[in-house]
Coordinates of C-alpha atoms and ligand atoms in Angstrom, one line a residue:
M1 CA 117.8 22.3 15.8
V2 CA 114.0 22.0 15.7
S3 CA 112.4 25.4 15.3
A4 CA 108.9 26.4 16.3
V5 CA 108.1 26.8 12.6
D6 CA 109.1 23.2 12.0
I7 CA 106.9 22.0 14.9
I8 CA 103.9 23.9 13.4
T9 CA 104.7 22.6 10.0
Y10 CA 105.3 18.9 10.8
I11 CA 103.0 18.4 13.7
G12 CA 100.5 21.3 14.0
I13 CA 99.3 21.3 10.4
P14 CA 98.7 17.6 10.2
L15 CA 96.9 17.7 13.5
A16 CA 94.8 20.6 12.3
V17 CA 94.0 18.8 9.1
L18 CA 93.0 15.7 11.0
G19 CA 90.8 17.9 13.1
V20 CA 88.8 19.3 10.2
L21 CA 88.6 16.0 8.3
P22 CA 85.4 14.9 10.0
T23 CA 83.9 18.2 9.1
I24 CA 85.0 17.9 5.5
Y25 CA 83.6 14.4 5.5
T26 CA 80.2 15.5 6.9
V27 CA 80.0 18.3 4.4
L28 CA 80.8 16.1 1.5
K29 CA 78.4 13.4 2.7
S30 CA 75.5 15.8 3.1
Y31 CA 76.3 17.2 -0.3
F32 CA 76.0 13.8 -1.9
T33 CA 73.0 12.9 0.1
L34 CA 71.3 16.1 -1.0
R35 CA 72.2 15.4 -4.6
A36 CA 70.9 11.8 -4.3
I37 CA 67.7 13.1 -2.7
S38 CA 67.2 15.8 -5.3
K39 CA 67.7 13.3 -8.1
S40 CA 65.4 10.8 -6.5
L41 CA 62.7 13.4 -6.0
Q42 CA 63.0 14.5 -9.6
R43 CA 62.9 11.0 -10.9
N44 CA 59.7 10.3 -8.9
G45 CA 58.2 13.6 -10.1
V46 CA 57.9 15.0 -6.6
I47 CA 58.2 18.8 -6.3
A48 CA 59.9 19.8 -3.0
I49 CA 62.1 22.4 -1.4
T50 CA 65.4 21.0 -0.1
R51 CA 67.9 22.5 2.2
S52 CA 71.1 21.1 3.6
A53 CA 72.7 22.3 6.8
L54 CA 76.2 21.3 5.6
L55 CA 77.9 21.2 8.9
S56 CA 75.3 19.1 10.7
G57 CA 74.8 16.6 7.8
I58 CA 71.0 16.9 8.0
V59 CA 69.0 17.4 4.8
E60 CA 65.7 19.2 5.3
I61 CA 62.9 18.7 2.8
E62 CA 59.5 20.2 2.5
I63 CA 57.0 18.4 0.3
P64 CA 53.4 19.6 -0.2
R65 CA 50.6 17.3 1.0
R66 CA 47.7 17.0 -1.5
S67 CA 44.1 16.3 -1.3
I68 CA 42.9 14.3 -4.3
I69 CA 39.6 13.4 -5.9
P70 CA 38.9 11.2 -8.9
L71 CA 38.6 12.9 -12.3
E72 CA 35.3 13.2 -14.1
R73 CA 34.4 9.9 -15.6
G74 CA 34.3 11.3 -19.1
D75 CA 37.9 12.5 -18.9
P76 CA 40.1 10.2 -21.0
K77 CA 42.6 10.1 -18.1
Y78 CA 40.0 8.6 -15.8
F79 CA 40.8 5.2 -17.1
G80 CA 44.5 6.0 -17.8
L81 CA 47.7 5.4 -15.8
R82 CA 50.4 7.9 -15.1
E83 CA 53.6 7.1 -16.9
N84 CA 56.1 7.9 -14.2
A85 CA 54.3 7.2 -10.9
S86 CA 56.3 7.8 -7.8
G87 CA 58.0 4.8 -6.3
L88 CA 58.7 6.5 -3.0
R89 CA 57.1 5.4 0.2
G90 CA 53.8 7.3 0.5
G91 CA 53.5 7.9 -3.2
S92 CA 51.6 5.0 -4.5
W93 CA 48.6 7.2 -5.1
T94 CA 50.4 8.7 -8.1
T95 CA 49.7 5.5 -10.1
F96 CA 46.5 7.2 -11.3
W97 CA 45.5 10.7 -12.4
W98 CA 43.5 12.8 -10.0
K99 CA 42.3 16.3 -9.4
E100 CA 44.8 17.5 -6.9
M101 CA 44.9 20.3 -4.4
V102 CA 47.8 21.3 -2.0
I103 CA 46.5 21.3 1.5
G104 CA 49.7 21.7 3.5
V105 CA 53.4 21.0 3.7
K106 CA 55.2 18.2 5.4
S107 CA 58.8 18.6 6.5
Y108 CA 61.4 15.8 6.7
R109 CA 64.9 15.9 8.3
L110 CA 67.0 13.1 6.7
Q111 CA 70.5 11.9 7.2
Y112 CA 70.5 9.2 4.6
H113 CA 68.8 9.3 1.2
D114 CA 67.1 5.9 1.6
E115 CA 65.0 7.4 4.4
L116 CA 63.2 9.5 1.7
S117 CA 59.5 9.2 1.5
Q118 CA 56.7 11.6 0.5
P119 CA 53.4 12.6 2.2
Q120 CA 50.4 10.4 1.6
A121 CA 47.5 12.1 -0.1
E122 CA 44.2 12.7 1.5
I123 CA 41.1 11.3 -0.2
E124 CA 37.4 10.7 0.6
F125 CA 37.2 6.9 1.3
E126 CA 33.9 6.3 -0.6
A127 CA 35.1 8.2 -3.7
L128 CA 38.3 6.1 -3.7
I129 CA 36.4 2.8 -3.4
A130 CA 33.9 3.8 -6.1
F131 CA 36.8 4.7 -8.4
L132 CA 38.7 1.5 -7.8
L133 CA 35.6 -0.7 -8.2
D134 CA 34.9 1.2 -11.4
R135 CA 38.4 0.3 -12.6
G136 CA 37.5 -3.3 -11.9
A137 CA 38.9 -4.1 -8.4
V138 CA 37.0 -6.7 -6.4
P139 CA 36.3 -6.4 -2.7
S140 CA 38.0 -8.9 -0.4
K141 CA 35.6 -10.4 2.1
E142 CA 38.1 -11.1 4.8
G143 CA 39.8 -7.7 4.5
W144 CA 36.6 -5.7 5.0
A145 CA 35.6 -7.9 7.9
D146 CA 39.0 -7.3 9.6
L147 CA 38.9 -3.6 9.0
R148 CA 35.4 -3.4 10.4
G149 CA 36.4 -5.3 13.5
A150 CA 39.9 -4.0 14.2
G151 CA 39.8 -0.4 12.8
L152 CA 43.1 1.3 13.2
W153 CA 44.7 -1.8 14.6
T154 CA 44.1 -3.7 11.4
P155 CA 47.6 -5.2 10.5
A156 CA 49.5 -3.4 7.7
G157 CA 49.2 -5.5 4.5
T158 CA 45.6 -6.5 5.0
K159 CA 44.0 -6.6 1.5
L160 CA 40.8 -4.7 1.0
L161 CA 40.4 -4.7 -2.8
L162 CA 41.9 -7.4 -5.1
S163 CA 42.8 -7.3 -8.7
P164 CA 40.1 -8.6 -11.1
V165 CA 42.4 -11.3 -12.5
S166 CA 44.8 -12.5 -9.8
G167 CA 44.3 -12.4 -6.1
E168 CA 46.9 -9.6 -5.8
E169 CA 46.2 -6.6 -3.7
V170 CA 44.9 -3.3 -5.2
L171 CA 44.2 -1.5 -2.0
S172 CA 45.7 -2.6 1.3
V173 CA 46.2 -1.2 4.8
A174 CA 49.6 0.6 5.1
M175 CA 51.9 1.5 8.0
S176 CA 50.3 4.4 9.9
D177 CA 53.5 6.5 10.5
D178 CA 52.2 9.4 8.3
S179 CA 48.5 9.1 9.0
D180 CA 47.9 11.2 12.1
G181 CA 45.3 8.8 13.3
I182 CA 43.5 8.5 10.0
L183 CA 43.3 5.2 8.2
S184 CA 46.3 4.7 6.0
L185 CA 46.1 2.7 2.8
S186 CA 48.3 1.9 -0.1
L187 CA 47.6 1.4 -3.8
N188 CA 48.8 -1.0 -6.4
W189 CA 47.7 -1.4 -10.1
R190 CA 49.0 -2.9 -13.3
R191 CA 48.1 -2.0 -16.8
E192 CA 47.1 -5.5 -17.6
W193 CA 44.3 -5.4 -15.0
D194 CA 42.5 -2.8 -17.0
T195 CA 39.5 -4.4 -18.6
R196 CA 36.9 -1.7 -18.1
S197 CA 36.0 1.5 -20.0
T198 CA 33.6 4.4 -20.0
D199 CA 30.9 2.0 -21.3
S200 CA 31.1 -0.3 -18.3
L201 CA 28.6 0.1 -15.5
P202 CA 29.9 2.3 -12.7
P203 CA 29.0 1.8 -9.1
Y204 CA 25.7 3.2 -8.0
W205 CA 24.2 2.4 -11.4
T206 CA 21.7 -0.3 -12.4
R207 CA 21.4 -1.5 -15.9
M208 CA 18.2 -3.2 -17.2
K209 CA 17.8 -4.6 -20.6
P210 CA 14.6 -5.5 -22.3
A211 CA 13.8 -9.2 -22.7
R212 CA 14.1 -11.1 -25.9
V213 CA 10.7 -11.3 -27.6
E214 CA 10.1 -15.0 -26.9
E215 CA 10.8 -14.4 -23.2
D216 CA 9.0 -11.1 -22.8
V217 CA 6.6 -11.6 -19.9
L218 CA 5.5 -8.0 -19.9
R219 CA 4.4 -8.0 -23.5
K220 CA 2.4 -11.2 -23.1
M221 CA 0.9 -9.7 -20.0
E222 CA -0.1 -6.6 -21.9
E223 CA -1.6 -8.7 -24.7
L224 CA -3.6 -10.7 -22.2
E225 CA -5.0 -7.7 -20.5
R226 CA -5.7 -5.5 -23.5
P227 CA -9.4 -6.4 -23.8
Q228 CA -9.9 -5.5 -20.1
V229 CA -8.3 -2.1 -20.5
E230 CA -11.6 -0.7 -21.8
E231 CA -13.5 -1.9 -18.8
V232 CA -11.0 -0.5 -16.4
K233 CA -11.4 2.9 -18.0
E234 CA -15.2 2.6 -17.5
V235 CA -14.6 2.0 -13.8
D236 CA -12.1 4.8 -13.9
K237 CA -14.7 7.3 -15.0
K238 CA -17.1 6.3 -12.4
G239 CA -14.9 5.5 -9.4
G240 CA -11.8 7.3 -10.3
F241 CA -9.4 4.9 -8.6
L242 CA -6.9 4.9 -11.5
D243 CA -5.2 8.0 -12.6
D244 CA -5.7 9.4 -16.1
D245 CA -3.7 8.0 -18.9
S246 CA -0.7 10.2 -18.4
A247 CA 0.2 6.6 -17.6
K248 CA 2.5 5.8 -20.5
S249 CA 4.4 9.0 -20.1
E250 CA 7.6 8.1 -21.9
D251 CA 7.3 6.6 -25.3
I252 CA 7.5 2.8 -25.0
A253 CA 8.3 2.1 -28.6
A254 CA 11.3 4.3 -28.3
F255 CA 12.2 2.6 -25.1
R256 CA 13.4 -0.8 -26.2
S257 CA 17.0 -0.2 -25.4
P258 CA 18.9 -1.0 -22.2
V259 CA 18.2 1.6 -19.5
R260 CA 20.6 2.8 -16.9
V261 CA 19.5 4.3 -13.7
R262 CA 21.6 5.9 -10.9
I263 CA 20.2 5.6 -7.5
N264 CA 21.3 7.8 -4.5
A265 CA 20.3 7.7 -0.9
T266 CA 16.9 9.2 -1.6
G267 CA 15.9 7.5 -4.8
I268 CA 16.5 7.8 -8.6
Q269 CA 19.1 10.4 -9.3
E270 CA 19.3 10.1 -13.1
A271 CA 18.5 7.7 -15.9
Y272 CA 19.0 7.4 -19.6
K273 CA 18.6 4.9 -22.4
E274 CA 21.8 3.5 -23.8
D275 CA 20.9 4.3 -27.4
D276 CA 20.4 7.9 -26.5
A277 CA 22.6 8.7 -23.6
K278 CA 22.3 12.5 -24.0
K279 CA 18.6 12.5 -23.3
K280 CA 17.8 12.1 -19.6
L281 CA 14.8 10.0 -18.7
M282 CA 12.6 11.7 -16.1
L283 CA 10.9 8.5 -14.8
L284 CA 8.6 10.9 -12.8
H285 CA 6.4 8.0 -11.6
L286 CA 9.4 6.5 -9.8
R287 CA 10.5 9.8 -8.1
P288 CA 9.6 10.3 -4.5
I289 CA 7.1 13.2 -4.4
P290 CA 6.9 14.5 -0.9
S291 CA 3.5 15.3 0.6
S292 CA 1.4 13.3 -1.8
N293 CA -0.2 9.9 -1.6
D294 CA 1.3 8.7 -4.7
S295 CA 2.2 5.0 -4.7
N296 CA 5.4 3.6 -3.4
A297 CA 6.5 2.6 -6.9
G298 CA 9.8 4.5 -6.7
F299 CA 10.6 3.1 -3.3
W300 CA 10.1 -0.5 -4.4
F301 CA 12.0 0.1 -7.6
C302 CA 15.0 1.3 -5.6
C303 CA 14.8 -1.7 -3.3
A304 CA 14.7 -4.1 -6.3
A305 CA 17.4 -2.3 -8.2
T306 CA 19.8 -2.1 -5.3
A307 CA 19.3 -5.8 -4.5
F308 CA 19.7 -6.7 -8.1
E309 CA 23.0 -5.0 -8.5
A310 CA 24.3 -6.1 -5.1
P311 CA 26.1 -9.2 -6.3
Q312 CA 27.8 -7.4 -9.1
G313 CA 29.1 -4.1 -7.7
G314 CA 29.2 -3.8 -4.0
L315 CA 28.6 -0.1 -3.6
W316 CA 25.4 1.8 -3.4
S317 CA 24.0 4.6 -1.4
F318 CA 20.3 3.5 -1.2
S319 CA 19.8 1.2 1.8
I320 CA 16.9 -1.2 1.8
P321 CA 15.0 -0.6 5.1
E322 CA 15.2 -3.3 7.7
D323 CA 11.5 -3.9 7.8
V324 CA 11.4 -4.7 4.1
V325 CA 14.3 -7.1 4.5
A326 CA 12.5 -8.6 7.4
V327 CA 9.4 -9.2 5.3
A328 CA 11.5 -10.8 2.5
R329 CA 13.1 -13.1 5.1
R330 CA 9.8 -14.2 6.7
E331 CA 7.5 -17.0 5.6
T332 CA 4.5 -15.0 4.5
V333 CA 2.4 -17.0 2.0
P334 CA 0.4 -20.0 3.3
S335 CA 0.9 -23.2 1.2
G336 CA -2.9 -23.6 0.9
V337 CA -3.1 -20.3 -0.8
M338 CA -0.5 -21.3 -3.4
V339 CA -2.5 -24.5 -4.1
L340 CA -5.8 -22.5 -4.5
L341 CA -4.0 -20.2 -6.9
G342 CA -2.9 -23.2 -8.9
A343 CA 0.8 -22.4 -8.5
V344 CA 1.6 -25.6 -6.6
N345 CA 0.0 -29.0 -6.5
D346 CA -1.5 -30.5 -3.3
D347 CA 1.1 -33.2 -3.2
E348 CA 4.0 -30.7 -3.1
V349 CA 2.9 -29.2 0.2
P350 CA 1.9 -30.7 3.6
T351 CA -1.8 -31.7 3.9
W352 CA -3.8 -28.7 4.8
R353 CA -7.5 -29.3 4.0
T354 CA -9.9 -31.8 5.4
P355 CA -10.7 -34.2 2.7
Y356 CA -14.4 -33.9 1.6
D357 CA -16.5 -36.7 3.0
D358 CA -19.4 -37.7 0.6
Q359 CA -20.8 -40.4 2.8
A360 CA -23.7 -38.3 3.9
D361 CA -24.5 -37.4 0.3
R362 CA -24.5 -41.0 -0.7
F363 CA -26.8 -42.0 2.2
E364 CA -29.2 -39.2 1.3
K365 CA -29.3 -40.4 -2.3
H366 CA -30.0 -43.9 -1.2
V367 CA -32.9 -42.8 1.1
K368 CA -34.4 -40.9 -1.8
F369 CA -34.1 -43.9 -4.1
V370 CA -35.8 -46.2 -1.6
E371 CA -38.5 -43.6 -1.0
S372 CA -39.2 -43.2 -4.7
S373 CA -39.3 -47.0 -5.3
R374 CA -41.7 -47.4 -2.4
K375 CA -44.0 -44.7 -3.8
M376 CA -43.9 -46.3 -7.2
N377 CA -44.9 -49.7 -5.7
E378 CA -47.8 -48.1 -3.9
E379 CA -48.9 -46.4 -7.1
N380 CA -49.0 -49.7 -8.9
R381 CA -51.3 -51.1 -6.3
L382 CA -53.8 -48.3 -6.7
P383 CA -56.8 -48.4 -9.1
P384 CA -55.8 -47.0 -12.6
A385 CA -57.7 -43.7 -12.2
E386 CA -56.0 -42.8 -8.9
R387 CA -52.7 -44.2 -10.2
D388 CA -52.2 -41.4 -12.8
A389 CA -53.0 -38.7 -10.3
A390 CA -50.6 -40.2 -7.8
R391 CA -47.8 -40.4 -10.3
R392 CA -48.3 -36.8 -11.3
R393 CA -48.1 -35.7 -7.7
R394 CA -45.0 -37.8 -7.3
I395 CA -43.3 -36.3 -10.3
E396 CA -44.1 -32.8 -9.3
Q397 CA -42.8 -33.5 -5.8
E398 CA -39.6 -34.9 -7.2
A399 CA -39.1 -31.9 -9.4
R400 CA -39.5 -29.6 -6.4
D401 CA -37.1 -31.8 -4.4
F402 CA -34.6 -31.7 -7.2
H403 CA -34.6 -27.9 -7.3
T404 CA -34.2 -27.5 -3.5
D405 CA -31.5 -30.2 -3.5
F406 CA -29.6 -28.3 -6.2
Q407 CA -29.8 -25.1 -4.2
R408 CA -28.8 -26.9 -1.0
R409 CA -25.8 -28.5 -2.8
R410 CA -24.7 -25.1 -4.1
M411 CA -24.9 -23.6 -0.7
R412 CA -22.9 -26.5 0.7
E413 CA -20.4 -26.1 -2.1
D414 CA -20.0 -22.4 -1.2
Q415 CA -19.6 -23.3 2.4
R416 CA -17.0 -25.9 1.6
R417 CA -15.1 -23.3 -0.5
E418 CA -15.2 -20.8 2.4
A419 CA -14.0 -23.4 4.8
E420 CA -11.3 -24.3 2.4
I421 CA -10.1 -20.7 2.2
G422 CA -10.2 -20.6 5.9
E423 CA -8.1 -23.7 6.1
A424 CA -5.7 -22.3 3.5
M425 CA -5.1 -19.2 5.6
Q426 CA -4.2 -21.4 8.5
S427 CA -1.9 -23.7 6.5
R428 CA 1.9 -23.8 6.9
R429 CA 3.6 -20.7 5.4
L430 CA 6.2 -20.9 2.7
P431 CA 9.4 -19.0 2.5
I432 CA 9.9 -16.5 -0.4
P433 CA 12.3 -18.6 -2.5
V434 CA 9.7 -21.4 -2.6
V435 CA 6.9 -19.0 -3.5
A436 CA 9.0 -17.2 -6.1
E437 CA 10.1 -20.5 -7.7
A438 CA 6.5 -21.8 -7.9
N439 CA 5.4 -18.5 -9.4
R440 CA 8.2 -18.7 -11.9
K441 CA 7.0 -22.1 -13.1
W442 CA 3.3 -20.9 -13.1
L443 CA 4.2 -17.8 -15.1
I444 CA 6.3 -19.8 -17.6
Q445 CA 3.5 -22.3 -18.1
K446 CA 0.8 -19.6 -18.4
F447 CA 2.7 -17.7 -21.1
G448 CA 4.4 -20.6 -22.7
L449 CA 7.9 -19.1 -22.1
A450 CA 11.3 -20.8 -22.3
E451 CA 11.6 -23.3 -19.4
N452 CA 15.1 -22.1 -18.5
M453 CA 14.2 -18.5 -17.7
T454 CA 15.8 -17.7 -14.4
L455 CA 14.4 -15.7 -11.5
M456 CA 17.1 -13.1 -12.2
A457 CA 16.0 -12.7 -15.8
L458 CA 12.5 -12.2 -14.6
I459 CA 13.4 -9.7 -12.0
E460 CA 15.2 -7.7 -14.6
Q461 CA 12.0 -7.6 -16.7
V462 CA 10.1 -6.5 -13.6
M463 CA 12.4 -3.5 -13.1
Y464 CA 12.4 -2.8 -16.8
G465 CA 8.6 -2.9 -16.8
M466 CA 8.4 -0.6 -13.8
A467 CA 10.6 2.0 -15.5
N468 CA 8.6 1.6 -18.7
D469 CA 5.0 1.3 -17.6
V470 CA 3.4 3.6 -15.1
S471 CA 0.4 1.5 -14.4
L472 CA 2.4 -1.7 -13.9
A473 CA 4.7 0.1 -11.5
R474 CA 1.7 1.2 -9.5
R475 CA 0.1 -2.2 -9.5
L476 CA 3.3 -3.8 -8.3
A477 CA 3.7 -1.2 -5.6
V478 CA 0.2 -1.7 -4.4
M479 CA 0.7 -5.5 -4.3
L480 CA 4.1 -5.2 -2.5
D481 CA 2.5 -2.7 0.0
L482 CA -0.3 -5.2 0.6
W483 CA 2.2 -8.0 1.0
K484 CA 4.2 -6.0 3.6
N485 CA 1.0 -5.2 5.3
W486 CA -0.2 -8.8 5.8
A487 CA 3.4 -9.9 6.7
Q488 CA 3.5 -7.4 9.5
S489 CA 0.0 -7.8 10.7
G490 CA -0.2 -11.5 11.5
G491 CA -0.8 -13.1 8.2
M492 CA -2.9 -13.2 5.1
T493 CA -6.7 -12.8 5.4
K494 CA -9.4 -13.6 3.0
S495 CA -9.4 -10.1 1.6
H496 CA -5.7 -10.3 0.9
Y497 CA -6.2 -13.6 -0.8
L498 CA -9.0 -12.2 -3.0
A499 CA -6.8 -9.3 -4.0
V500 CA -3.9 -11.7 -4.8
K501 CA -6.2 -13.9 -6.8
E502 CA -7.6 -10.8 -8.7
D503 CA -4.1 -9.8 -9.9
Q504 CA -2.2 -13.1 -9.8
I505 CA 0.4 -12.1 -12.4
V506 CA 1.4 -9.0 -10.5
F507 CA 1.5 -11.2 -7.3
S508 CA 4.0 -13.4 -9.1
L509 CA 6.1 -10.5 -10.2
A510 CA 6.0 -9.1 -6.7
S511 CA 7.3 -12.4 -5.3
F512 CA 10.4 -12.0 -7.6
V513 CA 11.1 -8.6 -6.1
L514 CA 11.0 -10.0 -2.6
Y515 CA 13.1 -12.9 -3.7
V516 CA 15.9 -10.6 -5.0
I517 CA 15.8 -8.5 -1.8
R518 CA 16.0 -11.7 0.3
S519 CA 18.9 -13.1 -1.7
T520 CA 21.1 -10.0 -1.0
V521 CA 21.1 -10.7 2.7
S522 CA 21.7 -14.4 2.5
E523 CA 24.4 -14.5 -0.2
P524 CA 28.1 -14.3 1.0
T525 CA 28.5 -11.1 -1.1
G526 CA 25.8 -9.6 0.9
S527 CA 28.0 -9.6 4.0
V528 CA 31.0 -8.2 2.2
V529 CA 28.8 -5.4 1.2
G530 CA 27.6 -4.9 4.7
D531 CA 31.1 -4.7 6.1
L532 CA 32.3 -2.4 3.2
Q533 CA 29.4 0.0 3.7
E534 CA 29.9 0.1 7.4
C535 CA 33.6 0.9 7.0
L536 CA 32.7 3.7 4.6
R537 CA 30.4 5.1 7.2
M538 CA 33.2 4.9 9.9
W539 CA 36.0 6.4 7.8
K540 CA 35.1 9.5 5.8
K541 CA 38.7 10.4 4.8
V542 CA 41.7 8.3 4.4
R543 CA 45.4 8.8 3.7
L544 CA 46.6 7.1 0.6
G545 CA 50.2 6.4 -0.2
Ligands
NAG601 C1 57.7 11.5 -16.9 O1 58.8 11.0 -17.6 C2 59.1 11.6 -18.9 C3 60.3 10.9 -19.5 O2 60.4 9.6 -19.1 C4 59.3 13.1 -18.7 O3 59.5 13.7 -19.9 C5 58.2 13.7 -17.9 O4 58.5 15.0 -17.6 C6 57.9 12.9 -16.7 N1 56.7 13.5 -16.0 C7 56.7 13.8 -14.8 C8 55.4 14.3 -14.3 O5 57.7 13.7 -14.0
NAG602 C1 19.4 12.3 -5.0 O1 19.2 12.8 -6.3 C2 18.1 13.7 -6.4 C3 17.8 14.0 -7.9 O2 19.0 14.5 -8.5 C4 18.4 14.9 -5.6 O3 17.3 15.8 -5.6 C5 18.7 14.5 -4.1 O4 19.0 15.6 -3.4 C6 19.8 13.5 -4.1 N1 19.9 13.0 -2.7 C7 21.0 12.9 -2.1 C8 21.0 12.4 -0.7 O5 22.1 13.3 -2.6
NAG603 C1 -4.6 11.5 -0.2 O1 -5.4 10.5 0.2 C2 -6.6 10.9 0.9 C3 -7.4 9.7 1.3 O2 -6.8 8.5 1.0 C4 -7.4 11.9 0.1 O3 -8.5 12.4 0.8 C5 -6.5 13.0 -0.3 O4 -7.2 13.9 -1.2 C6 -5.3 12.5 -1.0 N1 -4.4 13.7 -1.3 C7 -3.7 13.8 -2.4 C8 -2.8 15.0 -2.6 O5 -3.9 13.0 -3.4
NAG604 C1 17.5 -21.3 -22.8 O1 17.4 -22.2 -23.8 C2 17.4 -21.7 -25.1 C3 17.3 -22.8 -26.1 O2 16.3 -23.7 -25.7 C4 18.8 -21.0 -25.3 O3 18.9 -20.4 -26.6 C5 19.0 -20.0 -24.2 O4 20.3 -19.4 -24.3 C6 18.8 -20.6 -22.8 N1 18.8 -19.5 -21.9 C7 19.5 -19.7 -20.7 C8 19.5 -18.5 -19.8 O5 20.2 -20.7 -20.4

């Protein structure tokens, strides 16, 4: 006989057990998921609050979102790597050390532990790029062009910065599921890519080293001009067009060490000598001084320094104004002027002057000779007493003629030179690279320097000289202002030519400055930098993870 108890025991209990099994399963599963997640979080160094709703099988996690900024450059950890970086999705920023600040909390609801990820960190884009360039990463031309063109639609995986040794990505565009409409990036770095240290030149800085003695244009220039310095001071007292000799403000002798200068959007921010990094150089003559008519020396220095570092770094905050770039791109120096200055030969440029025709001179000479012979013949036919008087008169006349001829010839010579200058102004204009190269050769010959001195070595000397020597900085600025002036006002005139001729060495040095400005816009790196800078302007903050 089957009793009710038996039915409950043999059918009801198993049924009930079967009924709660799924619940037991869910509870166990979420327990293990929670454990796996907690372990995973711990292993990756992520601090989080975890909760599990046991019956629903969902694990809830709250992880703080951080805002990060690079450490001070002097901090030993700045060039270090974290030992246990997070391998979770969204955690690649933990590769490096940062200054961190919690700015919010992100909640996750997970069913499986492999869905685990962590919030990306928020960072200022420019600070991130400056830091990674400082670590040695190299901008990728295509990457920045893509990002500039496609913005948020740039495909995930697009490489923006590459490793210094292989072509592997350092910074690339990431999936945007955690980015809330902000640009999302991810980071990758290996210890073996670290080649730089605190001594390396960080972005925004320019380094100039003094030339070796046998290549030192500036020293030779100073030697050449030393005797004239006294005269200049004479003029100074009377006319007062040069400032007093506060000129050599910072001790030159103590200055012969590489100099580093940091340039921000408005000009020089700070500077120091490498052999005395603690002492800041003021470089007052290169600082912009508002509401004074001081020269543009600081402005031109910043243009030159920015262009000089461009191929090496790829990040700066000073932007060379468009009109200056336009001047450097234009053809601004007539070839005839370069010939008259002795920097190029006539056969290196198209014909520009009317050849001098001496036919008239020869004819005139001939007429005079015939006339003189005729007179001598006539004299010979005269009686002896009259003959002497006639000869005397003839000789006196000839002397007077000779004198007026000489003056006439000199006047004609002057006219010819004037006409030549006029023709030179009209001759075909040369682009800056040709002018700079001709000036380089001229300068090397003038000072007997090593033939293989490059334009880049010379431009470095120019910048070094501008930092060092107040009067050179002013003269260069005056010359460059003059150059810009004639380039923008329809070309060189005679007065420009005379000013150039007066200070031809400085004219040569100025052509190097324009050359380096021009080369930044034509080199391929110039365009990477253009795209990079534009992207930095578009995206102020990014999510990194
Ligand atoms: C990194 O790992 C070490 C052991 O491998 C551990 O002692 C340390 O606490 C970990 N640091 C962090 C921030 O998790
Ligand atoms: C650049 O540096 C100078 C000198 O430190 C400072 O006065 C100026 O405000 C800075 N300009 C910008 C745009 O940061
Ligand atoms: C600026 O230049 C003008 C003329 O060029 C002169 O009259 C004036 O005194 C100068 N001002 C200063 C502050 O040097
Ligand atoms: C130029 O040549 C000299 C030897 O003639 C050499 O010592 C120097 O390194 C060369 N400089 C460059 C930049 O090639």
